[in-house]
Amino acid sequence: MLFHFHGGIHPDEHKLESSERPSARAPLPSRLIVPLQQHIGAKTKAIVQAGDKVLKGQMLARADGMVSAAVHAPTSGTVLSVDLHAVPHPSGLPDLCVTIEPDGEERWIEHAPLDYRAMPRAELLAKLQGAGIVGLGGATFPTHVKLSINPAQTVETLVLNGAECEPWITTDDRLMRERAAEIVQGIEILRYLVNPAETLVGIEDNKPQAIAAMRQACTGTDIQIITVPTLYPTGGEKQLIKVLTGKEVPSGVRPLNVGVSCSNVATAYAIHRLVNHGEPMISRLITVTGSVRTPQNFEVLIGTPVEELVKFAGGALPGSNGFILGGPMMGLHVSNGQLPVVKATNCIIVESAQLFPPPPAAMPCIRCTRCVDVCPAELQPQELHWFAKSTNFGKAQEYNLFDCIECGACNYVCPSHIPLVQYFRFAKSEIWAREREKRAADAARERHEFRLLRIEREKQEKAEKLAQKEKAALAAKAAAAVAPATDSAPAAVQPAPAAAESAADGATQSRIQAAIDRAKEQAAASKEKDTDILTPQQLAEMAEIEARRADIREIAHADAKQQQEQQ
Amino acid sequence: MLTALLVMSGIAIVLGAVLGFSAVKFKVEGNPLVEKIDAILPQTQCGQCGYPGCRPYAEAIASREADINRCPPGGEEGIRKLADLLGMEFKPFGEDTAAPKAKAVAFIDENVCIGCTLCIQACPVDAIAGAAKQMHTIIAAECTGCELCVAPCPVNCISMVTLPETAQTWKWQYPVNDKVASEK
């Protein structure tokens, strides 16, 4: 029994172009540019340097923090540099990448299969993180985080996402047709990790061969292959869960809270490669299609430049004018062919004006609410558009802007050709920036208030000390005044306070002397300073910090110079 | 007649007791309006408004001593928010107020620093680490960019560095009505 999610559209599929050719292994590119951050979450920390020789599968950067995943060398070779390079990010800003020149030998680092059933769950999850396994459905959320289930939660349903609803993309289709048995082995590992009552694999009905292959591979197991109707965006996590189980994942909540765990079939395959072969995530299947000579799927090493990959597919046809990384609905439009493919890249579409004509100019919203009819998140895109346009972000949040999955269905049906999703992205990032600023302001306020408090406290302490000193002086005076009254001999009066004073002076002097001696002794005792006994690692870190400082200094000088020039 | 008097005075006593109790129990500390204004101010503590910090400025606004257009780090949007909160008209920046600048943080050239601690005393948010005759350095994450440390430095080793845009701080632009919006 299948359910429906709200809305959805039927864009032209364009899948046959690439789905009927078997996938091929892409040849080694001339160089590999491996970005150090290919997942959602905390940055990684590079553990190689320029000039290092690396082996295939060797770790290049280790995960730093819980929501982070390691990055590995896709092939053996020499590290040319660890520095900024353009990466597939909508900002176009460069990020840290390791550039590797392959030596062509493809020499593997030592690796062995894991006996996962003999392993505690936590250890297996740590292995996933160490192997850089992230969700290959598009969001690249670290898989070990997704599978970390606290004991209070039980997973009723494990959902495997093989819907692949976006036009042009056929990687999951080819993967399921060609490597169904391996995927099923990966699913078994997932089942061991989350221990679900039932396991459902959702595949859209436009992939009959994939469905048949998966059905065959699943015989004898209790994994159910379920054919779902073709409708964009069935492949959305919350949408597929709704279709398969009827459960609605509430706003701001993860599927685990309703007892469902959802992973992509390609992620299951990657887990199989790790557990049964010991291979970290260094390659993935990518569809190269659009305006190319032979549209096809390739097993591609992460870090392969887009341009070289397009060349493997016979090269771009004349009239091509850029690339889409991902699908046409949600993908990233880029013009730089030097960008590397990353773990998130499932498809490269070579654009041409013929295939993707530039959209007509946007016209005003006529409130036809066609976008409402198709929105799979059941939002009111026309209202959100209105609020984002007038930068009324509070109201946009009230209308659940953050439930928008940016699927682009509203853009597709809008008769006024309004780039609705662009407005939503703009509003989302503005809201995030404001929250960052707010947090910074709150922290600054707290620090400022603490500083005022500290100054006040210091003042008070000083006053107290002063008061005590005065009191002591007064007491001494009083004692001196009392002394002559009791003692009748005036000759003895004069030396008494003087003697007391000098005695007190002597005591302080000797105390100071003692302290100086003590300090000297300590200095003599510790011949070695701790700065003299540094490990090579610490020395390397210091050198790195010095280099960074030099960089910043340069920037600062440049800035100062600019300012002077302006003046 | 007597009953009426008794009833009325009875009510008066009871209500008086309730009012007296709530005046003590639910006493509002400080001016709540100041809190709200302070929450809008950017907390750079730079003093460009002419008050020694954001809170004194908030107090001055609350008592209608100061205008709402004296905070350059808050930008025009800050003025707009203050105008909304106080039910006033938006006012552009006055001529005597500095123009808003991009967010920058202070940077100490550690080769030049003599360890005089003057900047540490000037920093309103304790974002400078160091001690007498020891090199000082800015904790960039805590620096509000108020520039209060620049002037006291006797060796001019502090400069303001504009923060570069990173993938983490980058924002989507307001859409323009063509395909370029999704590019780059």
PDB file of C-alpha atoms in Angstrom, chain B residues 99-163:
ATOM      1  CA  ALA B  99      29.923  56.052   8.074  1.00  0.00           C
ATOM      2  CA  PRO B 100      29.390  52.298   8.595  1.00  0.00           C
ATOM      3  CA  LYS B 101      32.351  50.132   7.587  1.00  0.00           C
ATOM      4  CA  ALA B 102      32.800  46.475   6.688  1.00  0.00           C
ATOM      5  CA  LYS B 103      33.481  44.244   9.668  1.00  0.00           C
ATOM      6  CA  ALA B 104      37.157  44.209  10.539  1.00  0.00           C
ATOM      7  CA  VAL B 105      39.238  42.869  13.387  1.00  0.00           C
ATOM      8  CA  ALA B 106      42.330  44.386  14.961  1.00  0.00           C
ATOM      9  CA  PHE B 107      45.707  42.855  14.214  1.00  0.00           C
ATOM     10  CA  ILE B 108      48.856  43.334  16.307  1.00  0.00           C
ATOM     11  CA  ASP B 109      52.188  43.188  14.524  1.00  0.00           C
ATOM     12  CA  GLU B 110      53.891  40.993  17.046  1.00  0.00           C
ATOM     13  CA  ASN B 111      57.394  41.985  15.910  1.00  0.00           C
ATOM     14  CA  VAL B 112      56.748  45.595  16.813  1.00  0.00           C
ATOM     15  CA  CYS B 113      54.674  45.148  19.981  1.00  0.00           C
ATOM     16  CA  ILE B 114      56.574  46.258  23.121  1.00  0.00           C
ATOM     17  CA  GLY B 115      54.154  44.737  25.628  1.00  0.00           C
ATOM     18  CA  CYS B 116      52.904  47.967  27.185  1.00  0.00           C
ATOM     19  CA  THR B 117      49.384  46.604  27.940  1.00  0.00           C
ATOM     20  CA  LEU B 118      47.750  49.902  26.913  1.00  0.00           C
ATOM     21  CA  CYS B 119      45.633  48.141  24.289  1.00  0.00           C
ATOM     22  CA  ILE B 120      44.596  45.487  26.803  1.00  0.00           C
ATOM     23  CA  GLN B 121      43.269  48.200  29.067  1.00  0.00           C
ATOM     24  CA  ALA B 122      41.444  49.814  26.162  1.00  0.00           C
ATOM     25  CA  CYS B 123      39.763  46.634  24.869  1.00  0.00           C
ATOM     26  CA  PRO B 124      36.131  46.602  26.016  1.00  0.00           C
ATOM     27  CA  VAL B 125      35.629  42.871  25.504  1.00  0.00           C
ATOM     28  CA  ASP B 126      38.948  41.467  26.789  1.00  0.00           C
ATOM     29  CA  ALA B 127      39.861  40.219  23.329  1.00  0.00           C
ATOM     30  CA  ILE B 128      43.592  40.897  23.704  1.00  0.00           C
ATOM     31  CA  ALA B 129      45.851  38.359  25.359  1.00  0.00           C
ATOM     32  CA  GLY B 130      49.205  39.405  26.793  1.00  0.00           C
ATOM     33  CA  ALA B 131      50.987  40.717  29.869  1.00  0.00           C
ATOM     34  CA  ALA B 132      53.422  43.498  30.759  1.00  0.00           C
ATOM     35  CA  LYS B 133      56.603  43.269  28.647  1.00  0.00           C
ATOM     36  CA  GLN B 134      55.160  40.218  26.856  1.00  0.00           C
ATOM     37  CA  MET B 135      53.961  40.161  23.297  1.00  0.00           C
ATOM     38  CA  HIS B 136      50.229  40.800  22.905  1.00  0.00           C
ATOM     39  CA  THR B 137      47.883  39.252  20.417  1.00  0.00           C
ATOM     40  CA  ILE B 138      44.254  39.676  19.383  1.00  0.00           C
ATOM     41  CA  ILE B 139      41.762  36.863  19.893  1.00  0.00           C
ATOM     42  CA  ALA B 140      40.194  37.396  16.503  1.00  0.00           C
ATOM     43  CA  ALA B 141      37.027  35.444  17.281  1.00  0.00           C
ATOM     44  CA  GLU B 142      36.215  37.768  20.180  1.00  0.00           C
ATOM     45  CA  CYS B 143      37.254  41.066  18.562  1.00  0.00           C
ATOM     46  CA  THR B 144      34.300  43.342  17.788  1.00  0.00           C
ATOM     47  CA  GLY B 145      36.332  45.678  15.582  1.00  0.00           C
ATOM     48  CA  CYS B 146      35.705  48.745  17.773  1.00  0.00           C
ATOM     49  CA  GLU B 147      39.167  50.222  17.009  1.00  0.00           C
ATOM     50  CA  LEU B 148      39.539  51.446  20.597  1.00  0.00           C
ATOM     51  CA  CYS B 149      42.926  49.723  20.846  1.00  0.00           C
ATOM     52  CA  VAL B 150      44.375  51.448  17.774  1.00  0.00           C
ATOM     53  CA  ALA B 151      44.806  54.923  19.257  1.00  0.00           C
ATOM     54  CA  PRO B 152      46.471  54.049  22.599  1.00  0.00           C
ATOM     55  CA  CYS B 153      49.256  51.966  20.992  1.00  0.00           C
ATOM     56  CA  PRO B 154      52.510  53.945  21.405  1.00  0.00           C
ATOM     57  CA  VAL B 155      54.283  52.109  18.581  1.00  0.00           C
ATOM     58  CA  ASN B 156      51.407  52.004  16.070  1.00  0.00           C
ATOM     59  CA  CYS B 157      51.577  48.247  15.719  1.00  0.00           C
ATOM     60  CA  ILE B 158      47.808  47.684  15.574  1.00  0.00           C
ATOM     61  CA  SER B 159      46.001  47.753  12.262  1.00  0.00           C
ATOM     62  CA  MET B 160      42.449  46.835  11.303  1.00  0.00           C
ATOM     63  CA  VAL B 161      42.113  43.883   8.923  1.00  0.00           C
ATOM     64  CA  THR B 162      38.893  43.506   6.959  1.00  0.00           C
ATOM     65  CA  LEU B 163      37.594  39.967   7.277  1.00  0.00           C
TER      66      LEU B 163
END
